[in-house]
Amino acid sequence: MSSERLLPHAALSAHAHNRIGLRRTDQDWLDERMSDPATRVLVVSGNRLRPVDGAVDWVSPDQAPDGTLVLLGDRDDTVHVAVIVRPEDAPGDPAEWVPLRDVLTLLADGTPDQAPLVMHAIGLAEWHHATRFCPRCGGTLVSRAAGHELRCTQCDRPQFPRTDPAVIMAITHGDGDDEAILLGRNRAWPPGRWSTLAGFCEPGETLEDAVRREVDEEVGVRVGEVSYFGSQPWPLPASLMLGFIGRATSTEIDVDGAEIEEARWWTRADFEAAGRSGELVVPRGISISSSLIESWFGRPLDGPGWD
């Protein structure tokens, strides 16, 4: 694999924008930006987007409906914001509005530089969608700090966006040609689809222990050494995916039968043969799961045999 090529999850997150957080409470500056036709606005219906001509649609402020303003930041000396509207107030046919998952491939294939802005917008839209009332007193919440704070109108307690840490891991055993990776199948997935295991970190738990616990609970495999691989924002609805590589200390598989329907070890030879035949389908091109598998496999998953 070329050292110059970014892994899939890194390519989608490589163009971070300047979030200019100090401007979130500068109302005069925000008003000026929303009067500037050069400002780019992403309209979000609840927590959905409306692609136009196969791309995420950014409009000028005068083309955007009224809604909750979210300052995203600056990219290439251009201010980007989102406006969150109620679905019943969104322009166009409701069927045109789709969840973020339906847009990720468009971003990866066409405009990966927009991905951090879009994930920022949808992450906050999901938070606004899910946080309707004050968890302390049940009071009404109002948006502050350009969409990055919700404040209770009764007890004045502020609420801030939450991110749930989730671990995703490539577990391996063996060496050389005999090295194998552990992949599992969720019972809800279409036939032939496999992926790395994943799960949420629990309170009072380290990320490394979350990796060990999730693998043990889901497939009965014990894991020893765990090393960090990378991370990816994943607002589906509100996660940060933290990737790890783990070495198994046992190989016998005992699936939980609840979430995981089947799991097995794949050597690189088995993995490639099954990919070429169509027996095996793995996530490609956008997720950190793709990156974990591709890094282990040693070459991109979009070449001959994976088309």
PDB file of C-alpha atoms in Angstrom:
ATOM      1  CA  MET A   1       0.000   0.000   0.000  1.00  0.00           C
ATOM      2  CA  SER A   2       1.355   3.414  -0.905  1.00  0.00           C
ATOM      3  CA  SER A   3       2.475   5.438   2.111  1.00  0.00           C
ATOM      4  CA  GLU A   4       0.969   8.522   0.455  1.00  0.00           C
ATOM      5  CA  ARG A   5      -2.534   7.088   0.341  1.00  0.00           C
ATOM      6  CA  LEU A   6      -4.803   7.965   3.238  1.00  0.00           C
ATOM      7  CA  LEU A   7      -6.835   5.179   4.764  1.00  0.00           C
ATOM      8  CA  PRO A   8     -10.613   5.550   4.198  1.00  0.00           C
ATOM      9  CA  HIS A   9     -11.543   6.990   7.596  1.00  0.00           C
ATOM     10  CA  ALA A  10      -8.615   9.450   7.490  1.00  0.00           C
ATOM     11  CA  ALA A  11      -9.478  10.639   3.979  1.00  0.00           C
ATOM     12  CA  LEU A  12     -13.008  11.492   5.105  1.00  0.00           C
ATOM     13  CA  SER A  13     -11.736  13.467   8.095  1.00  0.00           C
ATOM     14  CA  ALA A  14      -8.622  15.053   6.594  1.00  0.00           C
ATOM     15  CA  HIS A  15     -10.052  18.503   5.875  1.00  0.00           C
ATOM     16  CA  ALA A  16     -10.940  19.837   9.314  1.00  0.00           C
ATOM     17  CA  HIS A  17     -12.464  23.311   9.361  1.00  0.00           C
ATOM     18  CA  ASN A  18     -11.622  26.131  11.750  1.00  0.00           C
ATOM     19  CA  ARG A  19     -14.536  26.065  14.168  1.00  0.00           C
ATOM     20  CA  ILE A  20     -13.962  29.703  15.273  1.00  0.00           C
ATOM     21  CA  GLY A  21     -15.609  28.929  18.600  1.00  0.00           C
ATOM     22  CA  LEU A  22     -15.028  32.420  20.001  1.00  0.00           C
ATOM     23  CA  ARG A  23     -17.467  33.807  17.416  1.00  0.00           C
ATOM     24  CA  ARG A  24     -20.384  31.680  18.650  1.00  0.00           C
ATOM     25  CA  THR A  25     -21.497  34.332  21.131  1.00  0.00           C
ATOM     26  CA  ASP A  26     -20.741  37.354  18.914  1.00  0.00           C
ATOM     27  CA  GLN A  27     -24.249  38.127  17.682  1.00  0.00           C
ATOM     28  CA  ASP A  28     -23.251  41.197  15.658  1.00  0.00           C
ATOM     29  CA  TRP A  29     -20.632  39.149  13.792  1.00  0.00           C
ATOM     30  CA  LEU A  30     -23.148  36.328  13.193  1.00  0.00           C
ATOM     31  CA  ASP A  31     -25.697  38.805  11.847  1.00  0.00           C
ATOM     32  CA  GLU A  32     -23.081  40.194   9.457  1.00  0.00           C
ATOM     33  CA  ARG A  33     -22.208  36.711   8.197  1.00  0.00           C
ATOM     34  CA  MET A  34     -25.877  35.918   7.608  1.00  0.00           C
ATOM     35  CA  SER A  35     -26.143  39.108   5.548  1.00  0.00           C
ATOM     36  CA  ASP A  36     -23.172  38.116   3.411  1.00  0.00           C
ATOM     37  CA  PRO A  37     -24.132  36.204   0.218  1.00  0.00           C
ATOM     38  CA  ALA A  38     -20.730  34.493   0.297  1.00  0.00           C
ATOM     39  CA  THR A  39     -21.657  32.600   3.497  1.00  0.00           C
ATOM     40  CA  ARG A  40     -22.563  28.983   2.780  1.00  0.00           C
ATOM     41  CA  VAL A  41     -25.608  27.505   4.514  1.00  0.00           C
ATOM     42  CA  LEU A  42     -26.499  23.836   4.917  1.00  0.00           C
ATOM     43  CA  VAL A  43     -30.223  23.349   5.543  1.00  0.00           C
ATOM     44  CA  VAL A  44     -30.995  20.406   7.826  1.00  0.00           C
ATOM     45  CA  SER A  45     -34.537  19.063   8.178  1.00  0.00           C
ATOM     46  CA  GLY A  46     -34.674  17.669  11.703  1.00  0.00           C
ATOM     47  CA  ASN A  47     -31.575  15.518  11.264  1.00  0.00           C
ATOM     48  CA  ARG A  48     -31.786  14.904   7.502  1.00  0.00           C
ATOM     49  CA  LEU A  49     -30.198  16.390   4.397  1.00  0.00           C
ATOM     50  CA  ARG A  50     -31.440  16.950   0.857  1.00  0.00           C
ATOM     51  CA  PRO A  51     -28.798  16.170  -1.799  1.00  0.00           C
ATOM     52  CA  VAL A  52     -29.140  18.017  -5.094  1.00  0.00           C
ATOM     53  CA  ASP A  53     -27.700  16.532  -8.290  1.00  0.00           C
ATOM     54  CA  GLY A  54     -25.791  13.932  -6.311  1.00  0.00           C
ATOM     55  CA  ALA A  55     -24.099  16.380  -3.935  1.00  0.00           C
ATOM     56  CA  VAL A  56     -24.698  18.056  -0.592  1.00  0.00           C
ATOM     57  CA  ASP A  57     -26.459  21.346  -1.261  1.00  0.00           C
ATOM     58  CA  TRP A  58     -25.049  24.584   0.218  1.00  0.00           C
ATOM     59  CA  VAL A  59     -27.089  27.747  -0.336  1.00  0.00           C
ATOM     60  CA  SER A  60     -26.698  31.458   0.335  1.00  0.00           C
ATOM     61  CA  PRO A  61     -28.284  32.953   3.492  1.00  0.00           C
ATOM     62  CA  ASP A  62     -31.142  34.534   1.555  1.00  0.00           C
ATOM     63  CA  GLN A  63     -32.083  31.110   0.164  1.00  0.00           C
ATOM     64  CA  ALA A  64     -32.243  29.445   3.586  1.00  0.00           C
ATOM     65  CA  PRO A  65     -35.462  29.180   5.601  1.00  0.00           C
ATOM     66  CA  ASP A  66     -35.714  30.410   9.182  1.00  0.00           C
ATOM     67  CA  GLY A  67     -34.521  27.941  11.786  1.00  0.00           C
ATOM     68  CA  THR A  68     -31.952  27.237  14.473  1.00  0.00           C
ATOM     69  CA  LEU A  69     -28.603  28.684  13.443  1.00  0.00           C
ATOM     70  CA  VAL A  70     -25.486  26.557  13.955  1.00  0.00           C
ATOM     71  CA  LEU A  71     -22.091  28.110  13.293  1.00  0.00           C
ATOM     72  CA  LEU A  72     -19.867  25.436  11.773  1.00  0.00           C
ATOM     73  CA  GLY A  73     -16.767  27.491  11.052  1.00  0.00           C
ATOM     74  CA  ASP A  74     -14.413  28.771   8.398  1.00  0.00           C
ATOM     75  CA  ARG A  75     -13.119  26.858   5.404  1.00  0.00           C
ATOM     76  CA  ASP A  76     -10.907  28.607   2.852  1.00  0.00           C
ATOM     77  CA  ASP A  77     -11.925  32.059   4.165  1.00  0.00           C
ATOM     78  CA  THR A  78     -15.612  31.220   3.734  1.00  0.00           C
ATOM     79  CA  VAL A  79     -17.952  30.960   6.706  1.00  0.00           C
ATOM     80  CA  HIS A  80     -20.164  27.863   6.792  1.00  0.00           C
ATOM     81  CA  VAL A  81     -23.288  27.545   8.914  1.00  0.00           C
ATOM     82  CA  ALA A  82     -26.208  25.163   9.226  1.00  0.00           C
ATOM     83  CA  VAL A  83     -29.850  26.028   9.701  1.00  0.00           C
ATOM     84  CA  ILE A  84     -31.958  23.356  11.403  1.00  0.00           C
ATOM     85  CA  VAL A  85     -35.647  23.474  10.527  1.00  0.00           C
ATOM     86  CA  ARG A  86     -38.598  21.365  11.593  1.00  0.00           C
ATOM     87  CA  PRO A  87     -39.399  18.672   9.001  1.00  0.00           C
ATOM     88  CA  GLU A  88     -42.818  20.201   8.419  1.00  0.00           C
ATOM     89  CA  ASP A  89     -41.128  23.502   7.517  1.00  0.00           C
ATOM     90  CA  ALA A  90     -38.473  22.008   5.218  1.00  0.00           C
ATOM     91  CA  PRO A  91     -38.677  22.971   1.534  1.00  0.00           C
ATOM     92  CA  GLY A  92     -39.399  20.399  -1.158  1.00  0.00           C
ATOM     93  CA  ASP A  93     -40.801  16.880  -0.993  1.00  0.00           C
ATOM     94  CA  PRO A  94     -40.232  15.154   2.393  1.00  0.00           C
ATOM     95  CA  ALA A  95     -39.043  12.062   0.501  1.00  0.00           C
ATOM     96  CA  GLU A  96     -36.074  14.073  -0.817  1.00  0.00           C
ATOM     97  CA  TRP A  97     -34.607  14.391   2.685  1.00  0.00           C
ATOM     98  CA  VAL A  98     -32.336  11.505   3.622  1.00  0.00           C
ATOM     99  CA  PRO A  99     -30.262  10.463   6.674  1.00  0.00           C
ATOM    100  CA  LEU A 100     -26.532  11.086   6.854  1.00  0.00           C
ATOM    101  CA  ARG A 101     -25.716   7.457   6.081  1.00  0.00           C
ATOM    102  CA  ASP A 102     -27.200   7.932   2.592  1.00  0.00           C
ATOM    103  CA  VAL A 103     -24.895  10.908   1.988  1.00  0.00           C
ATOM    104  CA  LEU A 104     -21.584   9.474   3.204  1.00  0.00           C
ATOM    105  CA  THR A 105     -20.779   7.776  -0.098  1.00  0.00           C
ATOM    106  CA  LEU A 106     -21.494  11.013  -1.987  1.00  0.00           C
ATOM    107  CA  LEU A 107     -19.049  12.816   0.278  1.00  0.00           C
ATOM    108  CA  ALA A 108     -16.370  10.134   0.014  1.00  0.00           C
ATOM    109  CA  ASP A 109     -16.615   9.907  -3.783  1.00  0.00           C
ATOM    110  CA  GLY A 110     -17.098  13.566  -4.640  1.00  0.00           C
ATOM    111  CA  THR A 111     -16.458  16.119  -1.901  1.00  0.00           C
ATOM    112  CA  PRO A 112     -14.533  14.584   1.028  1.00  0.00           C
ATOM    113  CA  ASP A 113     -13.431  18.080   2.099  1.00  0.00           C
ATOM    114  CA  GLN A 114     -17.056  18.786   3.077  1.00  0.00           C
ATOM    115  CA  ALA A 115     -17.366  15.720   5.319  1.00  0.00           C
ATOM    116  CA  PRO A 116     -16.167  17.359   8.579  1.00  0.00           C
ATOM    117  CA  LEU A 117     -18.577  20.270   8.068  1.00  0.00           C
ATOM    118  CA  VAL A 118     -21.496  17.937   7.332  1.00  0.00           C
ATOM    119  CA  MET A 119     -20.727  15.655  10.279  1.00  0.00           C
ATOM    120  CA  HIS A 120     -20.449  18.707  12.558  1.00  0.00           C
ATOM    121  CA  ALA A 121     -23.863  19.908  11.353  1.00  0.00           C
ATOM    122  CA  ILE A 122     -25.608  16.562  11.673  1.00  0.00           C
ATOM    123  CA  GLY A 123     -24.007  15.837  15.038  1.00  0.00           C
ATOM    124  CA  LEU A 124     -25.493  19.030  16.451  1.00  0.00           C
ATOM    125  CA  ALA A 125     -28.804  18.497  14.661  1.00  0.00           C
ATOM    126  CA  GLU A 126     -29.066  15.034  16.235  1.00  0.00           C
ATOM    127  CA  TRP A 127     -28.326  16.552  19.648  1.00  0.00           C
ATOM    128  CA  HIS A 128     -30.988  19.238  19.215  1.00  0.00           C
ATOM    129  CA  HIS A 129     -33.419  16.549  18.020  1.00  0.00           C
ATOM    130  CA  ALA A 130     -32.798  14.313  21.055  1.00  0.00           C
ATOM    131  CA  THR A 131     -32.457  16.995  23.759  1.00  0.00           C
ATOM    132  CA  ARG A 132     -35.901  18.525  24.017  1.00  0.00           C
ATOM    133  CA  PHE A 133     -36.189  19.226  27.754  1.00  0.00           C
ATOM    134  CA  CYS A 134     -33.882  19.992  30.665  1.00  0.00           C
ATOM    135  CA  PRO A 135     -32.785  16.687  32.268  1.00  0.00           C
ATOM    136  CA  ARG A 136     -32.568  18.420  35.681  1.00  0.00           C
ATOM    137  CA  CYS A 137     -36.028  20.000  35.955  1.00  0.00           C
ATOM    138  CA  GLY A 138     -37.893  19.218  32.712  1.00  0.00           C
ATOM    139  CA  GLY A 139     -37.970  22.852  31.649  1.00  0.00           C
ATOM    140  CA  THR A 140     -37.911  24.232  28.118  1.00  0.00           C
ATOM    141  CA  LEU A 141     -34.519  24.588  26.432  1.00  0.00           C
ATOM    142  CA  VAL A 142     -33.444  27.436  24.165  1.00  0.00           C
ATOM    143  CA  SER A 143     -30.486  27.458  21.778  1.00  0.00           C
ATOM    144  CA  ARG A 144     -27.448  29.548  22.639  1.00  0.00           C
ATOM    145  CA  ALA A 145     -23.833  29.946  21.426  1.00  0.00           C
ATOM    146  CA  ALA A 146     -24.787  29.494  17.765  1.00  0.00           C
ATOM    147  CA  GLY A 147     -26.361  26.102  18.390  1.00  0.00           C
ATOM    148  CA  HIS A 148     -23.631  24.692  20.653  1.00  0.00           C
ATOM    149  CA  GLU A 149     -25.446  25.175  23.960  1.00  0.00           C
ATOM    150  CA  LEU A 150     -28.994  24.624  25.186  1.00  0.00           C
ATOM    151  CA  ARG A 151     -30.059  26.572  28.263  1.00  0.00           C
ATOM    152  CA  CYS A 152     -33.044  25.849  30.499  1.00  0.00           C
ATOM    153  CA  THR A 153     -35.556  28.676  30.776  1.00  0.00           C
ATOM    154  CA  GLN A 154     -36.538  27.540  34.305  1.00  0.00           C
ATOM    155  CA  CYS A 155     -33.376  26.529  36.218  1.00  0.00           C
ATOM    156  CA  ASP A 156     -30.872  28.223  33.861  1.00  0.00           C
ATOM    157  CA  ARG A 157     -28.767  25.050  33.693  1.00  0.00           C
ATOM    158  CA  PRO A 158     -26.781  24.777  30.418  1.00  0.00           C
ATOM    159  CA  GLN A 159     -26.597  21.599  28.346  1.00  0.00           C
ATOM    160  CA  PHE A 160     -23.764  20.855  25.964  1.00  0.00           C
ATOM    161  CA  PRO A 161     -23.447  18.356  23.094  1.00  0.00           C
ATOM    162  CA  ARG A 162     -22.712  14.784  24.143  1.00  0.00           C
ATOM    163  CA  THR A 163     -20.560  12.275  22.278  1.00  0.00           C
ATOM    164  CA  ASP A 164     -20.715   8.556  23.064  1.00  0.00           C
ATOM    165  CA  PRO A 165     -17.309   6.826  22.805  1.00  0.00           C
ATOM    166  CA  ALA A 166     -17.550   3.593  20.826  1.00  0.00           C
ATOM    167  CA  VAL A 167     -14.714   1.134  20.261  1.00  0.00           C
ATOM    168  CA  ILE A 168     -14.212  -0.713  16.986  1.00  0.00           C
ATOM    169  CA  MET A 169     -11.474  -3.279  16.689  1.00  0.00           C
ATOM    170  CA  ALA A 170      -9.483  -5.534  14.409  1.00  0.00           C
ATOM    171  CA  ILE A 171      -8.670  -8.621  16.470  1.00  0.00           C
ATOM    172  CA  THR A 172      -5.964 -10.891  15.059  1.00  0.00           C
ATOM    173  CA  HIS A 173      -4.062 -14.036  15.951  1.00  0.00           C
ATOM    174  CA  GLY A 174      -1.203 -15.957  14.353  1.00  0.00           C
ATOM    175  CA  ASP A 175       1.759 -14.743  12.330  1.00  0.00           C
ATOM    176  CA  GLY A 176       2.799 -14.380   8.700  1.00  0.00           C
ATOM    177  CA  ASP A 177       0.624 -16.248   6.194  1.00  0.00           C
ATOM    178  CA  ASP A 178      -1.286 -17.836   9.072  1.00  0.00           C
ATOM    179  CA  GLU A 179      -2.323 -14.535  10.645  1.00  0.00           C
ATOM    180  CA  ALA A 180      -6.115 -14.228  10.724  1.00  0.00           C
ATOM    181  CA  ILE A 181      -8.584 -11.435  11.488  1.00  0.00           C
ATOM    182  CA  LEU A 182     -11.802 -11.880  13.442  1.00  0.00           C
ATOM    183  CA  LEU A 183     -14.919 -10.644  11.644  1.00  0.00           C
ATOM    184  CA  GLY A 184     -18.546 -10.921  12.656  1.00  0.00           C
ATOM    185  CA  ARG A 185     -22.007 -10.751  11.133  1.00  0.00           C
ATOM    186  CA  ASN A 186     -24.868  -8.802  12.637  1.00  0.00           C
ATOM    187  CA  ARG A 187     -28.137 -10.699  12.263  1.00  0.00           C
ATOM    188  CA  ALA A 188     -29.750  -7.633  10.655  1.00  0.00           C
ATOM    189  CA  TRP A 189     -27.204  -7.416   7.821  1.00  0.00           C
ATOM    190  CA  PRO A 190     -27.754  -8.728   4.276  1.00  0.00           C
ATOM    191  CA  PRO A 191     -26.245 -12.138   3.416  1.00  0.00           C
ATOM    192  CA  GLY A 192     -22.476 -12.177   3.006  1.00  0.00           C
ATOM    193  CA  ARG A 193     -21.722  -8.956   4.860  1.00  0.00           C
ATOM    194  CA  TRP A 194     -18.984  -9.102   7.515  1.00  0.00           C
ATOM    195  CA  SER A 195     -17.216  -6.448   9.549  1.00  0.00           C
ATOM    196  CA  THR A 196     -15.017  -5.798  12.543  1.00  0.00           C
ATOM    197  CA  LEU A 197     -16.592  -5.979  15.990  1.00  0.00           C
ATOM    198  CA  ALA A 198     -17.636  -2.826  17.821  1.00  0.00           C
ATOM    199  CA  GLY A 199     -19.383  -1.637  20.963  1.00  0.00           C
ATOM    200  CA  PHE A 200     -19.809   1.206  23.433  1.00  0.00           C
ATOM    201  CA  CYS A 201     -17.535   2.115  26.300  1.00  0.00           C
ATOM    202  CA  GLU A 202     -19.285   1.845  29.665  1.00  0.00           C
ATOM    203  CA  PRO A 203     -18.954   4.233  32.646  1.00  0.00           C
ATOM    204  CA  GLY A 204     -15.766   3.717  34.643  1.00  0.00           C
ATOM    205  CA  GLU A 205     -14.153   1.649  31.885  1.00  0.00           C
ATOM    206  CA  THR A 206     -10.983   2.290  29.903  1.00  0.00           C
ATOM    207  CA  LEU A 207     -11.180   2.080  26.133  1.00  0.00           C
ATOM    208  CA  GLU A 208      -8.791  -0.879  26.101  1.00  0.00           C
ATOM    209  CA  ASP A 209     -10.948  -2.770  28.590  1.00  0.00           C
ATOM    210  CA  ALA A 210     -14.025  -1.940  26.512  1.00  0.00           C
ATOM    211  CA  VAL A 211     -12.352  -3.669  23.555  1.00  0.00           C
ATOM    212  CA  ARG A 212     -11.623  -6.764  25.634  1.00  0.00           C
ATOM    213  CA  ARG A 213     -15.098  -6.884  27.198  1.00  0.00           C
ATOM    214  CA  GLU A 214     -17.022  -6.388  23.957  1.00  0.00           C
ATOM    215  CA  VAL A 215     -15.090  -9.105  22.098  1.00  0.00           C
ATOM    216  CA  ASP A 216     -15.489 -11.513  25.006  1.00  0.00           C
ATOM    217  CA  GLU A 217     -19.217 -10.784  25.358  1.00  0.00           C
ATOM    218  CA  GLU A 218     -20.020 -10.927  21.652  1.00  0.00           C
ATOM    219  CA  VAL A 219     -17.926 -13.867  20.448  1.00  0.00           C
ATOM    220  CA  GLY A 220     -16.241 -15.391  23.496  1.00  0.00           C
ATOM    221  CA  VAL A 221     -12.681 -14.595  22.371  1.00  0.00           C
ATOM    222  CA  ARG A 222     -10.181 -13.325  24.953  1.00  0.00           C
ATOM    223  CA  VAL A 223      -7.986 -10.361  23.985  1.00  0.00           C
ATOM    224  CA  GLY A 224      -4.639  -9.382  25.495  1.00  0.00           C
ATOM    225  CA  GLU A 225      -2.578  -6.564  23.992  1.00  0.00           C
ATOM    226  CA  VAL A 226      -4.621  -3.643  22.660  1.00  0.00           C
ATOM    227  CA  SER A 227      -3.157  -0.701  20.725  1.00  0.00           C
ATOM    228  CA  TYR A 228      -4.755   2.491  19.425  1.00  0.00           C
ATOM    229  CA  PHE A 229      -5.327   2.790  15.656  1.00  0.00           C
ATOM    230  CA  GLY A 230      -7.287   6.002  14.997  1.00  0.00           C
ATOM    231  CA  SER A 231     -10.648   7.704  15.393  1.00  0.00           C
ATOM    232  CA  GLN A 232     -13.560   8.893  13.298  1.00  0.00           C
ATOM    233  CA  PRO A 233     -16.543  11.130  14.068  1.00  0.00           C
ATOM    234  CA  TRP A 234     -19.706   9.093  13.619  1.00  0.00           C
ATOM    235  CA  PRO A 235     -22.856  11.142  14.341  1.00  0.00           C
ATOM    236  CA  LEU A 236     -25.170   8.181  13.725  1.00  0.00           C
ATOM    237  CA  PRO A 237     -26.556   9.422  16.006  1.00  0.00           C
ATOM    238  CA  ALA A 238     -23.823  10.694  18.365  1.00  0.00           C
ATOM    239  CA  SER A 239     -20.677   8.582  18.509  1.00  0.00           C
ATOM    240  CA  LEU A 240     -16.943   8.936  18.227  1.00  0.00           C
ATOM    241  CA  MET A 241     -15.544   5.700  16.803  1.00  0.00           C
ATOM    242  CA  LEU A 242     -12.198   4.834  18.386  1.00  0.00           C
ATOM    243  CA  GLY A 243     -10.305   2.185  16.449  1.00  0.00           C
ATOM    244  CA  PHE A 244      -8.025  -0.389  18.034  1.00  0.00           C
ATOM    245  CA  ILE A 245      -5.955  -3.412  17.066  1.00  0.00           C
ATOM    246  CA  GLY A 246      -6.041  -6.289  19.514  1.00  0.00           C
ATOM    247  CA  ARG A 247      -4.219  -9.604  19.780  1.00  0.00           C
ATOM    248  CA  ALA A 248      -6.294 -12.621  20.751  1.00  0.00           C
ATOM    249  CA  THR A 249      -5.146 -14.926  23.527  1.00  0.00           C
ATOM    250  CA  SER A 250      -7.819 -17.506  22.649  1.00  0.00           C
ATOM    251  CA  THR A 251      -9.361 -18.506  19.328  1.00  0.00           C
ATOM    252  CA  GLU A 252     -12.472 -20.526  20.143  1.00  0.00           C
ATOM    253  CA  ILE A 253     -15.618 -18.656  19.088  1.00  0.00           C
ATOM    254  CA  ASP A 254     -18.899 -18.646  21.033  1.00  0.00           C
ATOM    255  CA  VAL A 255     -21.240 -16.002  19.592  1.00  0.00           C
ATOM    256  CA  ASP A 256     -23.712 -14.285  21.880  1.00  0.00           C
ATOM    257  CA  GLY A 257     -26.642 -14.994  19.556  1.00  0.00           C
ATOM    258  CA  ALA A 258     -28.227 -11.643  20.369  1.00  0.00           C
ATOM    259  CA  GLU A 259     -26.471  -9.056  18.224  1.00  0.00           C
ATOM    260  CA  ILE A 260     -23.865 -11.225  16.519  1.00  0.00           C
ATOM    261  CA  GLU A 261     -25.227 -14.040  14.386  1.00  0.00           C
ATOM    262  CA  GLU A 262     -21.902 -15.516  13.256  1.00  0.00           C
ATOM    263  CA  ALA A 263     -18.174 -14.874  13.627  1.00  0.00           C
ATOM    264  CA  ARG A 264     -15.093 -16.485  12.147  1.00  0.00           C
ATOM    265  CA  TRP A 265     -11.365 -16.103  11.589  1.00  0.00           C
ATOM    266  CA  TRP A 266     -10.141 -15.178   8.095  1.00  0.00           C
ATOM    267  CA  THR A 267      -6.593 -15.556   6.850  1.00  0.00           C
ATOM    268  CA  ARG A 268      -5.591 -13.154   4.078  1.00  0.00           C
ATOM    269  CA  ALA A 269      -5.831 -15.957   1.515  1.00  0.00           C
ATOM    270  CA  ASP A 270      -9.330 -16.922   2.692  1.00  0.00           C
ATOM    271  CA  PHE A 271     -10.347 -13.271   2.837  1.00  0.00           C
ATOM    272  CA  GLU A 272      -9.190 -12.537  -0.718  1.00  0.00           C
ATOM    273  CA  ALA A 273     -10.726 -15.698  -2.191  1.00  0.00           C
ATOM    274  CA  ALA A 274     -14.085 -15.003  -0.538  1.00  0.00           C
ATOM    275  CA  GLY A 275     -13.987 -11.383  -1.677  1.00  0.00           C
ATOM    276  CA  ARG A 276     -13.296 -12.354  -5.272  1.00  0.00           C
ATOM    277  CA  SER A 277     -16.101 -14.922  -5.290  1.00  0.00           C
ATOM    278  CA  GLY A 278     -18.610 -12.547  -3.731  1.00  0.00           C
ATOM    279  CA  GLU A 279     -19.051 -14.756  -0.677  1.00  0.00           C
ATOM    280  CA  LEU A 280     -17.640 -12.006   1.526  1.00  0.00           C
ATOM    281  CA  VAL A 281     -18.744  -8.365   1.505  1.00  0.00           C
ATOM    282  CA  VAL A 282     -17.083  -5.871   3.855  1.00  0.00           C
ATOM    283  CA  PRO A 283     -17.654  -2.127   4.402  1.00  0.00           C
ATOM    284  CA  ARG A 284     -15.450  -0.159   2.028  1.00  0.00           C
ATOM    285  CA  GLY A 285     -14.464   3.408   1.328  1.00  0.00           C
ATOM    286  CA  ILE A 286     -15.835   5.509   4.191  1.00  0.00           C
ATOM    287  CA  SER A 287     -15.546   3.952   7.623  1.00  0.00           C
ATOM    288  CA  ILE A 288     -12.828   3.242  10.136  1.00  0.00           C
ATOM    289  CA  SER A 289     -13.873  -0.402   9.868  1.00  0.00           C
ATOM    290  CA  SER A 290     -12.713  -0.248   6.242  1.00  0.00           C
ATOM    291  CA  SER A 291      -9.417   1.229   7.377  1.00  0.00           C
ATOM    292  CA  LEU A 292      -8.840  -1.433  10.025  1.00  0.00           C
ATOM    293  CA  ILE A 293      -9.482  -4.235   7.547  1.00  0.00           C
ATOM    294  CA  GLU A 294      -7.495  -2.595   4.754  1.00  0.00           C
ATOM    295  CA  SER A 295      -4.533  -1.970   7.055  1.00  0.00           C
ATOM    296  CA  TRP A 296      -4.511  -5.637   8.087  1.00  0.00           C
ATOM    297  CA  PHE A 297      -5.050  -6.913   4.528  1.00  0.00           C
ATOM    298  CA  GLY A 298      -2.197  -4.808   3.179  1.00  0.00           C
ATOM    299  CA  ARG A 299      -3.829  -3.183   0.175  1.00  0.00           C
ATOM    300  CA  PRO A 300      -6.991  -1.232  -0.744  1.00  0.00           C
ATOM    301  CA  LEU A 301     -10.289  -3.104  -0.901  1.00  0.00           C
ATOM    302  CA  ASP A 302     -11.354  -1.388  -4.124  1.00  0.00           C
ATOM    303  CA  GLY A 303      -8.969  -3.111  -6.526  1.00  0.00           C
ATOM    304  CA  PRO A 304      -9.440  -6.243  -8.667  1.00  0.00           C
ATOM    305  CA  GLY A 305     -11.676  -8.724  -6.946  1.00  0.00           C
ATOM    306  CA  TRP A 306     -13.443  -6.105  -4.838  1.00  0.00           C
ATOM    307  CA  ASP A 307     -15.328  -4.132  -7.484  1.00  0.00           C
TER     308      ASP A 307
END
